[in-house]
Amino acid sequence: MKPESGIILGWILLVARVGAARRGSPEEASFYYGTFPPGMSIPPLLCFSWGVGSSAYQTEGAWDQDGKGPSIWDAFTHSGEGRVLGDETADAACDSYYRVQEDIALVKELRVSHYRLSLSWPRILPTGIRAEQVNRRGIEFYSDFIDALLKSNLTPIVTLHHWDLPQMLQVTYGGWQNVSMTRYFRDYADLCFEVFGDRVKHWLTFSDPRTMVEKGYETGLHAPGLRLPGTGLYVAAHHIIKAHAQAWHSYNNTWRSKQQGMVGISLNCDWGEPVDINNPSDIEAAERYLQFCLGWFANPIYAGTKSTEQGLEMSRLPTFSLQEKSYIRGTSDFLGLGHFTTRYIIQRKYPSHQGPSFQNDRDLIELVDPNWPDMGSSWLYSVPWGFRRLLNFAQCIKCIKNAIIYVFTAIKDGVNIKGYTSWSLLDKFEWEKGYADRYGFYYVEFNVRNKPRYPKASVQYYKEIITANGFPNSQEVESWRLKALETCSINNQMLATEPLLRHMHVASEIVVPTVCALSILIAALLLTFLLRSHS
Ligand SMILES: *[C@@H]1O[C@H](CO)[C@@H](O)[C@H](O)[C@H]1NC(C)=O
Ligand SMILES: *[C@@H]1O[C@H](CO)[C@@H](O)[C@H](O)[C@H]1NC(C)=O
């Protein structure tokens, strides 16, 4: 998973809280202090929930232990073709498979209320197909993990698929190029609902499927490493959307009445800002950027339309039949929205002479402003106002817009934000970057056999934010920063020498509930008000 501007996200939430929504130049709306109202403290995830997350392949290790089958990432990193920086693999990663209790203690130390984890599909189904083989030891591992989280008062948010497809499905059927993945995924999801759903109430089907298909099937930078420009990713995405819908329907038809949980999807998108806000073609290009980034997946699921209806006509984009459209529409109880950074967008002036590709289809050029603070990575810039705009855009996708009402009256922008997941708990395997990027709250010494973990300054800082439920005022926030630095330098000189900011910018995600979640929410709020007026 890529890094994201996590703490910045928190700031933006508070921009909304204070509600001093200025719509002039974007920079104006960058930081306001405030905290979430205490009256909002109702049960887990009904109040604003702070959390932290990680994914299976990036942390677990034990890649071939206890009956686990290989995933496409095992095959990709073992290919010996130099596809990952330093030829690293996640065979051992953070060794988290053997350190569940230790890692949960670290999560608790952060004082968060939820933990987002992903399940390894091939650990549960070694060939990927439920009818062929179920690995009981894989199920036991996650079952114990979930129990341990709940025992520590941590709400598990479980992602079914975070990029580590069973290798057998890739080799035998072509992975997400094959429509039969939808059925295999549905069977896998159904098994997970069956065995964990008594305890897990928040499910995400996929995590950032756009990056998964773009890097896996277009550029080949990620597993399965295919380069099928302008076609492969559209086909894969088409099947992923169907697979998501099937899993949701399976939950809705079979499990919802017993388990009372929610099933959503997590989408990642950067904000695209037109370079010239008076130039209609730049505005259209920026709109197209968002449609290709977020609308591509969100529109069919939330609004029942395809992004191309507003953008380009692409004969290479598979279309859904009317029946499929209505089957897919509305199949999400909440939306996880991840955000990295912001880009300025202009319309491309000259046609490209290269063949079809995703880049060409978008027909635009991305720019960054050299004045934005650099977070130590070529593509990651800290642009807080972009996130706010992204939230407002997401809200405008029809269905969500209709569903979201001002439950949090404090969030004046009208976007109902339920939680925040900071990414990630530990330094971990960062896909094609190997172990070169370190985005964890905890530093992991990968060279040492038992992979010791050390807290970075951001642990202390995040704890303060969570304890205060926001950012009360500038002096206090500054004092946390100094205290965090101090604690850090006492604990570990080495970590203090790295710039603090770098540790602050970890990935983030927010959870926006839609219709189903809403009725529960309203009921809970009414109850709270009722109890208060009686006390
Ligand atoms: C797709 O998967 C099915 C099995 O579910 C298989 O029979 C078929 O040959 C696969 N198609 C391709 C093009 O690989
Ligand atoms: C979800 O399940 C309920 C109860 O079985 C049913 O009434 C409803 O139509 C289902 N929703 C969809 C979109 O299929």
Coordinates of C-alpha atoms and ligand atoms in Angstrom, one line a residue:
M1 CA 0.0 0.0 0.0
K2 CA 1.2 3.4 -0.8
P3 CA 1.7 6.1 1.9
E4 CA -0.9 8.8 2.3
S5 CA -1.2 12.0 4.1
G6 CA -2.7 10.6 7.3
I7 CA -2.5 13.3 9.8
I8 CA -3.3 15.9 7.2
L9 CA -6.6 14.0 6.8
G10 CA -7.4 14.4 10.4
W11 CA -6.9 18.1 10.0
I12 CA -9.3 18.2 7.1
L13 CA -11.9 16.4 9.2
L14 CA -11.6 19.2 11.6
V15 CA -11.9 21.8 8.9
A16 CA -15.3 20.3 8.5
R17 CA -15.9 20.3 12.2
V18 CA -15.3 23.9 12.7
G19 CA -17.2 24.6 9.6
A20 CA -15.4 27.8 8.6
A21 CA -15.8 26.6 5.1
R22 CA -14.2 29.1 2.9
R23 CA -14.5 28.5 -0.8
G24 CA -12.0 31.1 -2.0
S25 CA -8.5 30.0 -2.9
P26 CA -7.9 26.4 -1.8
E27 CA -4.9 27.3 0.4
E28 CA -7.1 29.4 2.6
A29 CA -9.0 26.5 3.9
S30 CA -6.0 24.5 5.0
F31 CA -6.1 24.3 8.8
Y32 CA -8.6 25.0 11.6
Y33 CA -8.4 23.8 15.1
G34 CA -11.2 21.9 16.8
T35 CA -12.2 18.7 18.4
F36 CA -15.1 16.3 17.8
P37 CA -18.1 16.9 20.1
P38 CA -18.1 14.6 23.1
G39 CA -21.8 14.1 22.7
M40 CA -21.0 11.9 19.7
S41 CA -19.6 9.2 21.9
I42 CA -21.9 6.3 21.1
P43 CA -20.9 2.6 20.5
P44 CA -18.0 1.6 18.3
L45 CA -18.0 3.0 14.8
L46 CA -21.3 4.8 15.5
C47 CA -19.1 7.5 17.0
F48 CA -16.2 8.8 15.1
S49 CA -13.7 6.0 15.2
W50 CA -9.9 6.3 15.1
G51 CA -8.0 3.3 13.7
V52 CA -4.9 1.8 12.2
G53 CA -4.5 -0.8 9.5
S54 CA -2.3 -3.2 7.6
S55 CA -2.6 -5.9 5.0
A56 CA -1.9 -9.6 5.0
Y57 CA 0.8 -10.0 2.4
Q58 CA 2.7 -6.9 3.5
T59 CA 3.1 -8.1 7.1
E60 CA 2.3 -11.7 7.8
G61 CA 5.2 -13.6 6.3
A62 CA 4.9 -17.4 6.8
W63 CA 4.2 -17.5 3.1
D64 CA 4.2 -21.3 2.8
Q65 CA 3.4 -22.3 6.4
D66 CA 0.4 -24.3 7.8
G67 CA -1.1 -25.2 4.5
K68 CA -1.2 -21.7 2.9
G69 CA -1.1 -21.8 -0.9
P70 CA 1.0 -19.3 -2.9
S71 CA -0.4 -16.0 -4.0
I72 CA 0.4 -14.0 -7.1
W73 CA 2.6 -11.8 -5.0
D74 CA 4.7 -14.9 -3.9
A75 CA 5.1 -15.8 -7.5
F76 CA 5.9 -12.3 -8.6
T77 CA 8.5 -11.7 -5.9
H78 CA 10.1 -15.1 -6.5
S79 CA 10.3 -14.7 -10.2
G80 CA 13.9 -13.5 -10.0
E81 CA 13.3 -10.9 -12.6
G82 CA 14.2 -7.9 -10.4
R83 CA 10.6 -6.7 -10.2
V84 CA 10.9 -5.5 -6.7
L85 CA 13.5 -3.1 -5.4
G86 CA 16.4 -5.1 -3.9
D87 CA 14.7 -8.3 -5.0
E88 CA 12.9 -8.3 -1.7
T89 CA 10.1 -10.7 -1.0
A90 CA 7.5 -10.8 1.8
D91 CA 8.3 -14.4 2.7
A92 CA 9.0 -13.3 6.2
A93 CA 7.9 -9.6 6.1
C94 CA 7.1 -8.5 9.7
D95 CA 6.6 -12.0 10.9
S96 CA 3.2 -10.9 12.0
Y97 CA 1.8 -14.4 11.5
Y98 CA 3.7 -15.4 14.7
R99 CA 3.3 -12.1 16.5
V100 CA -0.4 -11.5 16.8
Q101 CA -0.4 -10.8 20.5
E102 CA 2.6 -8.5 20.3
D103 CA 1.1 -6.5 17.4
I104 CA -2.3 -6.2 19.1
A105 CA -0.4 -4.7 22.1
L106 CA 1.1 -2.1 19.8
V107 CA -2.4 -1.3 18.3
K108 CA -3.7 -0.9 21.9
E109 CA -0.8 1.3 22.8
L110 CA -2.1 3.8 20.1
R111 CA -5.5 3.9 21.8
V112 CA -7.3 3.5 18.6
S113 CA -10.7 1.8 18.6
H114 CA -10.6 -0.2 15.3
Y115 CA -8.0 -2.2 13.5
R116 CA -8.2 -2.9 9.8
L117 CA -6.7 -6.1 8.6
S118 CA -6.9 -8.2 5.4
L119 CA -7.4 -11.9 5.0
S120 CA -5.0 -13.9 2.8
W121 CA -7.3 -15.7 0.3
P122 CA -4.8 -18.5 -0.3
R123 CA -4.2 -19.0 3.4
I124 CA -7.9 -19.9 3.7
L125 CA -8.3 -21.5 0.3
P126 CA -4.9 -22.7 -1.0
T127 CA -6.0 -23.0 -4.6
G128 CA -8.5 -20.2 -4.3
I129 CA -11.5 -22.4 -4.9
R130 CA -13.7 -23.3 -2.0
A131 CA -15.0 -26.5 -3.5
E132 CA -11.4 -27.8 -3.9
Q133 CA -9.8 -27.3 -0.5
V134 CA -10.4 -25.4 2.7
N135 CA -7.4 -24.8 5.0
R136 CA -8.7 -25.1 8.5
R137 CA -5.5 -23.8 10.0
G138 CA -5.8 -20.6 8.0
I139 CA -9.3 -20.1 9.4
E140 CA -8.1 -20.8 12.9
F141 CA -5.4 -18.2 12.5
Y142 CA -7.8 -15.4 11.6
S143 CA -10.4 -16.6 14.0
D144 CA -7.9 -16.4 16.9
F145 CA -6.7 -13.0 15.6
I146 CA -10.3 -11.6 15.5
D147 CA -10.9 -13.0 19.0
A148 CA -7.8 -11.4 20.3
L149 CA -8.8 -8.0 18.8
L150 CA -12.2 -8.2 20.4
K151 CA -10.8 -9.1 23.7
S152 CA -8.7 -5.9 23.5
N153 CA -11.8 -3.9 22.7
L154 CA -10.7 -3.3 19.2
T155 CA -13.3 -3.5 16.4
P156 CA -12.0 -5.5 13.4
I157 CA -12.6 -4.1 10.0
V158 CA -11.8 -6.9 7.6
T159 CA -10.8 -6.6 4.0
L160 CA -11.4 -9.8 2.0
H161 CA -9.0 -9.1 -0.8
H162 CA -5.9 -6.8 -0.6
W163 CA -4.1 -7.8 -3.8
D164 CA -2.8 -11.3 -3.0
L165 CA -4.9 -13.5 -5.3
P166 CA -4.3 -17.3 -5.1
Q167 CA -1.6 -18.1 -7.7
M168 CA -3.6 -21.1 -8.9
L169 CA -6.4 -18.9 -10.0
Q170 CA -3.9 -16.8 -12.0
V171 CA -2.1 -19.7 -13.6
T172 CA -5.2 -21.8 -14.4
Y173 CA -7.7 -19.2 -15.4
G174 CA -6.0 -15.9 -16.0
G175 CA -7.0 -14.3 -12.7
W176 CA -9.2 -11.2 -13.0
Q177 CA -9.2 -11.5 -16.8
N178 CA -11.6 -14.3 -16.3
V179 CA -15.2 -13.7 -15.3
S180 CA -15.2 -17.0 -13.3
M181 CA -13.2 -15.0 -10.6
T182 CA -16.5 -13.4 -9.6
R183 CA -17.9 -16.8 -8.6
Y184 CA -14.7 -17.9 -6.8
F185 CA -14.6 -14.7 -4.9
R186 CA -18.2 -14.9 -3.9
D187 CA -17.6 -18.5 -2.6
Y188 CA -14.6 -17.3 -0.7
A189 CA -16.5 -14.2 0.7
D190 CA -19.4 -16.4 1.7
L191 CA -17.1 -18.7 3.7
C192 CA -15.6 -15.8 5.5
F193 CA -19.0 -14.4 6.4
E194 CA -19.9 -17.9 7.6
V195 CA -16.9 -18.5 9.8
F196 CA -16.1 -14.9 11.0
G197 CA -19.3 -13.0 10.6
D198 CA -20.6 -13.7 14.1
R199 CA -17.7 -11.4 15.3
V200 CA -16.8 -9.2 12.2
K201 CA -19.4 -6.6 11.5
H202 CA -17.5 -4.4 9.1
W203 CA -16.3 -5.9 5.8
L204 CA -14.5 -4.4 2.8
T205 CA -14.6 -6.6 -0.3
F206 CA -11.6 -4.9 -2.0
S207 CA -8.9 -2.4 -1.1
D208 CA -7.9 0.1 -3.8
P209 CA -8.9 -2.0 -6.8
R210 CA -7.9 0.8 -9.2
T211 CA -4.2 0.5 -8.2
M212 CA -4.6 -3.3 -8.3
V213 CA -5.7 -3.4 -11.9
E214 CA -3.7 -0.4 -13.1
K215 CA -0.4 -1.8 -11.8
G216 CA -1.3 -5.5 -12.2
Y217 CA -2.7 -5.5 -15.7
E218 CA -1.7 -2.2 -17.4
T219 CA 1.8 -1.3 -16.3
G220 CA 2.8 -4.7 -14.9
L221 CA 4.6 -3.1 -11.9
H222 CA 2.6 -5.2 -9.5
A223 CA 1.6 -8.9 -9.5
P224 CA 0.6 -10.6 -11.8
G225 CA 2.8 -8.3 -13.8
L226 CA 0.8 -8.3 -17.0
R227 CA 1.1 -5.5 -19.6
L228 CA -2.1 -5.3 -21.5
P229 CA -2.3 -1.6 -22.2
G230 CA -5.8 -0.1 -22.6
T231 CA -7.6 -3.4 -22.2
G232 CA -6.5 -5.6 -19.4
L233 CA -7.3 -3.2 -16.6
Y234 CA -10.8 -2.5 -17.9
V235 CA -11.6 -6.2 -18.1
A236 CA -10.2 -6.9 -14.6
A237 CA -12.1 -3.9 -13.1
H238 CA -15.3 -5.1 -14.7
H239 CA -15.0 -8.5 -13.1
I240 CA -14.0 -7.0 -9.7
I241 CA -17.1 -4.8 -9.7
K242 CA -19.2 -7.9 -10.4
A243 CA -17.4 -9.9 -7.8
H244 CA -18.0 -7.1 -5.2
A245 CA -21.7 -7.1 -6.1
Q246 CA -22.0 -10.9 -5.8
A247 CA -20.3 -10.9 -2.4
W248 CA -22.6 -8.1 -1.2
H249 CA -25.7 -9.9 -2.4
S250 CA -24.5 -13.1 -0.7
Y251 CA -24.2 -11.2 2.6
N252 CA -27.5 -9.4 2.1
N253 CA -29.4 -12.6 1.2
T254 CA -27.8 -15.1 3.6
W255 CA -26.0 -13.4 6.5
R256 CA -27.3 -9.8 7.1
S257 CA -30.4 -10.8 9.0
K258 CA -28.4 -13.0 11.5
Q259 CA -25.2 -11.0 11.6
Q260 CA -26.3 -7.4 11.3
G261 CA -23.0 -6.2 9.7
M262 CA -22.1 -4.0 6.8
V263 CA -20.2 -4.7 3.6
G264 CA -18.5 -1.9 1.7
I265 CA -15.5 -1.3 -0.6
S266 CA -12.4 0.8 -0.1
L267 CA -11.5 3.1 -3.1
N268 CA -8.5 5.3 -3.4
C269 CA -8.3 8.5 -5.2
D270 CA -6.2 11.6 -5.4
W271 CA -8.0 15.0 -5.9
G272 CA -7.6 16.5 -9.4
E273 CA -7.7 20.3 -9.5
P274 CA -8.1 22.2 -12.8
V275 CA -5.1 24.3 -13.5
D276 CA -7.2 27.1 -14.8
I277 CA -10.6 27.2 -13.2
N278 CA -11.9 29.5 -15.9
N279 CA -11.0 27.1 -18.7
P280 CA -13.8 24.7 -19.4
S281 CA -11.5 22.1 -21.0
D282 CA -9.3 22.0 -17.8
I283 CA -12.4 21.7 -15.7
E284 CA -13.6 18.8 -17.9
A285 CA -10.1 17.2 -17.7
A286 CA -10.1 17.4 -13.9
E287 CA -13.6 15.9 -13.8
R288 CA -12.4 13.1 -16.1
Y289 CA -9.4 12.5 -13.9
L290 CA -11.8 11.9 -11.0
Q291 CA -14.1 9.8 -13.1
F292 CA -11.2 7.5 -14.1
C293 CA -10.0 7.4 -10.5
L294 CA -13.1 7.1 -8.4
G295 CA -16.1 7.2 -10.6
W296 CA -14.9 4.1 -12.5
F297 CA -15.7 1.9 -9.5
A298 CA -18.0 4.1 -7.5
N299 CA -20.5 5.0 -10.2
P300 CA -21.7 1.5 -11.0
I301 CA -21.8 0.6 -7.3
Y302 CA -23.4 3.8 -5.9
A303 CA -25.2 5.3 -8.8
G304 CA -25.7 2.5 -11.3
T305 CA -24.0 4.4 -14.2
K306 CA -20.6 4.1 -15.8
S307 CA -18.0 6.7 -15.6
T308 CA -17.7 6.9 -19.4
E309 CA -21.2 8.3 -19.6
Q310 CA -19.6 11.6 -18.5
G311 CA -16.2 11.1 -20.1
L312 CA -14.9 9.3 -23.1
E313 CA -16.7 6.7 -25.1
M314 CA -14.4 3.7 -25.0
S315 CA -15.3 0.7 -26.9
R316 CA -12.6 -1.2 -25.0
L317 CA -14.5 -0.6 -21.7
P318 CA -16.8 -3.6 -21.1
T319 CA -20.3 -2.5 -20.4
F320 CA -22.8 -3.9 -18.0
S321 CA -26.2 -5.1 -19.2
L322 CA -29.3 -3.3 -17.8
Q323 CA -29.9 -6.3 -15.6
E324 CA -26.3 -6.3 -14.3
K325 CA -26.5 -2.6 -13.7
S326 CA -29.5 -3.0 -11.4
Y327 CA -27.8 -6.0 -9.7
I328 CA -24.7 -3.9 -9.0
R329 CA -26.3 -0.6 -8.0
G330 CA -26.6 0.0 -4.3
T331 CA -24.3 -2.9 -3.3
S332 CA -22.4 -1.0 -0.6
D333 CA -23.3 -0.1 2.9
F334 CA -20.4 2.3 3.3
L335 CA -17.5 3.6 1.4
G336 CA -13.9 3.6 2.5
L337 CA -12.2 6.4 0.8
G338 CA -8.4 6.6 0.7
H339 CA -6.5 9.6 -0.3
F340 CA -2.8 10.2 -1.2
T341 CA -2.3 13.6 -2.6
T342 CA -3.4 16.2 -5.2
R343 CA -2.6 16.9 -8.8
Y344 CA -3.2 19.8 -11.0
I345 CA -4.9 18.8 -14.2
I346 CA -4.8 20.3 -17.7
Q347 CA -6.4 19.1 -20.9
R348 CA -3.8 17.5 -23.2
K349 CA -3.2 19.8 -26.1
Y350 CA -1.7 17.4 -28.6
P351 CA -3.0 13.9 -29.5
S352 CA -0.8 11.0 -28.4
H353 CA 0.6 8.9 -31.1
Q354 CA 1.2 5.9 -28.9
G355 CA -1.3 3.0 -29.0
P356 CA -4.3 2.6 -26.7
S357 CA -3.5 2.9 -22.9
F358 CA -5.2 4.0 -19.7
Q359 CA -3.1 7.1 -19.7
N360 CA -4.2 8.0 -23.3
D361 CA -7.8 7.3 -22.5
R362 CA -7.8 9.9 -19.8
D363 CA -6.6 12.5 -22.3
L364 CA -5.1 14.8 -19.6
I365 CA -1.8 15.9 -18.1
E366 CA -1.1 15.8 -14.3
L367 CA 1.1 18.4 -12.7
V368 CA 2.3 19.2 -9.2
D369 CA 2.9 22.5 -7.7
P370 CA 6.6 22.9 -6.7
N371 CA 5.5 24.9 -3.6
W372 CA 3.6 22.0 -2.0
P373 CA 5.6 20.4 0.8
D374 CA 7.4 17.3 -0.4
M375 CA 7.0 14.2 1.8
G376 CA 10.1 12.6 0.6
S377 CA 8.6 10.7 -2.3
S378 CA 8.3 11.8 -5.9
W379 CA 4.6 11.5 -6.1
L380 CA 3.4 12.3 -2.6
Y381 CA 2.7 15.9 -1.8
S382 CA 0.9 17.2 1.2
V383 CA -2.1 19.1 -0.1
P384 CA -4.7 19.1 2.7
W385 CA -7.3 21.1 0.8
G386 CA -7.4 18.5 -1.9
F387 CA -8.7 15.9 0.5
R388 CA -11.6 18.1 1.5
R389 CA -12.5 18.6 -2.1
L390 CA -12.3 14.9 -2.7
L391 CA -14.7 14.3 0.1
N392 CA -17.2 16.7 -1.4
F393 CA -16.8 15.2 -4.8
A394 CA -17.4 11.7 -3.4
Q395 CA -20.5 13.0 -1.7
C396 CA -21.8 14.3 -5.1
I397 CA -21.9 10.9 -6.6
K398 CA -25.7 10.6 -6.8
C399 CA -26.6 7.9 -4.4
I400 CA -24.3 8.9 -1.6
K401 CA -25.5 12.5 -1.9
N402 CA -29.1 11.5 -1.5
A403 CA -28.3 9.2 1.4
I404 CA -26.1 11.4 3.5
I405 CA -27.8 13.8 5.8
Y406 CA -26.4 16.0 8.4
V407 CA -26.1 13.4 11.2
F408 CA -23.0 15.0 12.4
T409 CA -24.3 18.6 12.5
A410 CA -20.8 19.5 13.4
I411 CA -19.5 18.5 10.0
K412 CA -20.8 21.5 8.3
D413 CA -19.7 20.5 4.8
G414 CA -22.3 17.8 5.0
V415 CA -20.0 14.9 4.5
N416 CA -20.6 12.2 7.0
I417 CA -17.3 10.8 8.1
K418 CA -17.4 7.9 10.4
G419 CA -13.9 6.8 11.0
Y420 CA -10.3 7.3 10.2
T421 CA -7.8 4.5 9.5
S422 CA -4.2 5.5 9.6
W423 CA -1.9 3.4 7.4
S424 CA -0.1 1.6 8.8
L425 CA 0.8 0.0 12.1
L426 CA 4.2 -1.3 11.1
D427 CA 6.9 -0.7 8.6
K428 CA 6.2 -3.4 6.0
F429 CA 6.7 -4.8 2.6
E430 CA 5.8 -1.8 0.3
W431 CA 5.1 -3.8 -2.9
E432 CA 7.5 -2.9 -5.7
K433 CA 9.5 -0.7 -3.3
G434 CA 10.4 -3.6 -1.1
Y435 CA 11.4 -2.4 2.4
A436 CA 12.8 1.0 1.2
D437 CA 9.8 3.0 2.3
R438 CA 8.9 3.0 5.9
Y439 CA 5.3 4.2 6.7
G440 CA 4.6 2.5 9.9
F441 CA 3.9 3.9 13.3
Y442 CA 6.4 1.3 14.5
Y443 CA 9.9 0.9 13.1
V444 CA 10.6 -2.7 12.3
E445 CA 14.2 -4.0 12.2
F446 CA 13.9 -6.4 9.3
N447 CA 17.5 -7.6 9.5
V448 CA 17.1 -9.0 13.0
R449 CA 15.7 -12.5 13.2
N450 CA 12.7 -11.8 15.4
K451 CA 11.9 -8.4 13.7
P452 CA 11.8 -6.1 16.8
R453 CA 9.5 -3.2 16.6
Y454 CA 10.2 0.3 18.0
P455 CA 7.7 3.2 18.4
K456 CA 8.3 6.3 16.2
A457 CA 7.4 9.8 17.2
S458 CA 4.1 9.5 15.4
V459 CA 2.9 7.0 18.0
Q460 CA 2.9 9.6 20.7
Y461 CA 1.4 12.2 18.4
Y462 CA -1.5 10.1 17.2
K463 CA -2.2 9.0 20.8
E464 CA -2.6 12.7 21.7
I465 CA -4.9 13.4 18.8
I466 CA -7.1 10.4 19.7
T467 CA -7.2 11.3 23.4
A468 CA -8.2 14.8 22.6
N469 CA -10.5 13.6 19.8
G470 CA -9.0 16.2 17.5
F471 CA -6.8 19.2 17.6
P472 CA -7.9 21.6 20.4
N473 CA -5.6 24.5 19.7
S474 CA -2.2 25.4 18.2
Q475 CA -0.2 25.6 21.5
E476 CA -1.4 22.2 22.5
V477 CA -0.7 20.6 19.2
E478 CA 2.8 22.1 19.2
S479 CA 3.4 20.8 22.7
W480 CA 2.4 17.3 21.5
R481 CA 4.8 17.6 18.7
L482 CA 7.7 18.5 21.0
K483 CA 6.7 15.9 23.5
A484 CA 6.6 13.3 20.8
L485 CA 10.0 14.3 19.5
E486 CA 11.4 14.1 23.0
T487 CA 9.9 10.7 23.8
C488 CA 11.2 9.5 20.6
S489 CA 14.7 10.8 21.2
I490 CA 14.8 9.2 24.6
N491 CA 13.6 5.9 23.3
N492 CA 15.6 5.7 20.2
Q493 CA 18.1 8.2 18.9
M494 CA 18.1 6.7 15.5
L495 CA 14.4 7.4 14.9
A496 CA 14.6 10.9 16.1
T497 CA 17.1 11.8 13.5
E498 CA 14.6 11.1 10.7
P499 CA 12.4 14.1 10.1
L500 CA 9.2 13.9 12.1
L501 CA 7.0 14.8 9.2
R502 CA 7.9 11.7 7.3
H503 CA 6.5 9.6 10.0
M504 CA 3.3 11.6 10.2
H505 CA 2.4 11.0 6.6
V506 CA 0.9 7.6 6.7
A507 CA -2.0 6.3 4.8
S508 CA -5.5 7.2 5.7
E509 CA -9.0 6.2 5.0
I510 CA -12.4 7.4 5.9
V511 CA -15.6 5.6 6.1
V512 CA -18.7 7.2 4.7
P513 CA -21.8 5.3 5.6
T514 CA -24.7 5.0 3.1
V515 CA -28.3 4.2 3.5
C516 CA -28.2 1.0 5.5
A517 CA -25.7 2.3 8.1
L518 CA -27.7 5.5 8.2
S519 CA -30.8 4.1 9.8
I520 CA -28.8 2.6 12.6
L521 CA -27.0 5.8 13.0
I522 CA -30.1 7.9 13.3
A523 CA -31.6 5.5 15.8
A524 CA -28.5 5.7 17.9
L525 CA -28.3 9.5 17.8
L526 CA -32.0 9.8 18.7
L527 CA -31.4 7.4 21.6
T528 CA -28.5 9.5 22.8
F529 CA -30.5 12.7 22.7
L530 CA -33.3 10.9 24.4
L531 CA -31.1 9.7 27.2
R532 CA -29.6 13.1 27.6
S533 CA -32.8 14.9 27.9
H534 CA -33.9 12.4 30.6
S535 CA -30.7 12.8 32.6
Ligands
LIG1 C1 -12.0 -19.1 -17.3 O1 -12.2 -20.0 -16.2 C2 -12.9 -21.2 -16.5 C3 -13.0 -22.0 -15.2 O2 -13.8 -21.3 -14.3 C4 -12.2 -22.0 -17.5 O3 -13.0 -23.1 -17.9 C5 -12.0 -21.1 -18.8 O4 -11.2 -21.8 -19.7 C6 -11.2 -19.8 -18.4 N1 -11.1 -18.9 -19.5 C7 -9.9 -18.5 -19.9 C8 -9.9 -17.6 -21.1 O5 -8.9 -18.8 -19.4
LIG2 C1 -31.4 -7.3 0.7 O1 -32.1 -8.3 1.5 C2 -33.4 -7.9 1.9 C3 -33.9 -8.9 2.8 O2 -33.7 -10.2 2.3 C4 -34.2 -7.7 0.6 O3 -35.5 -7.3 1.0 C5 -33.6 -6.7 -0.3 O4 -34.3 -6.6 -1.5 C6 -32.2 -7.0 -0.6 N1 -31.6 -5.9 -1.3 C7 -31.2 -6.1 -2.5 C8 -30.6 -4.8 -3.2 O5 -31.2 -7.1 -3.2

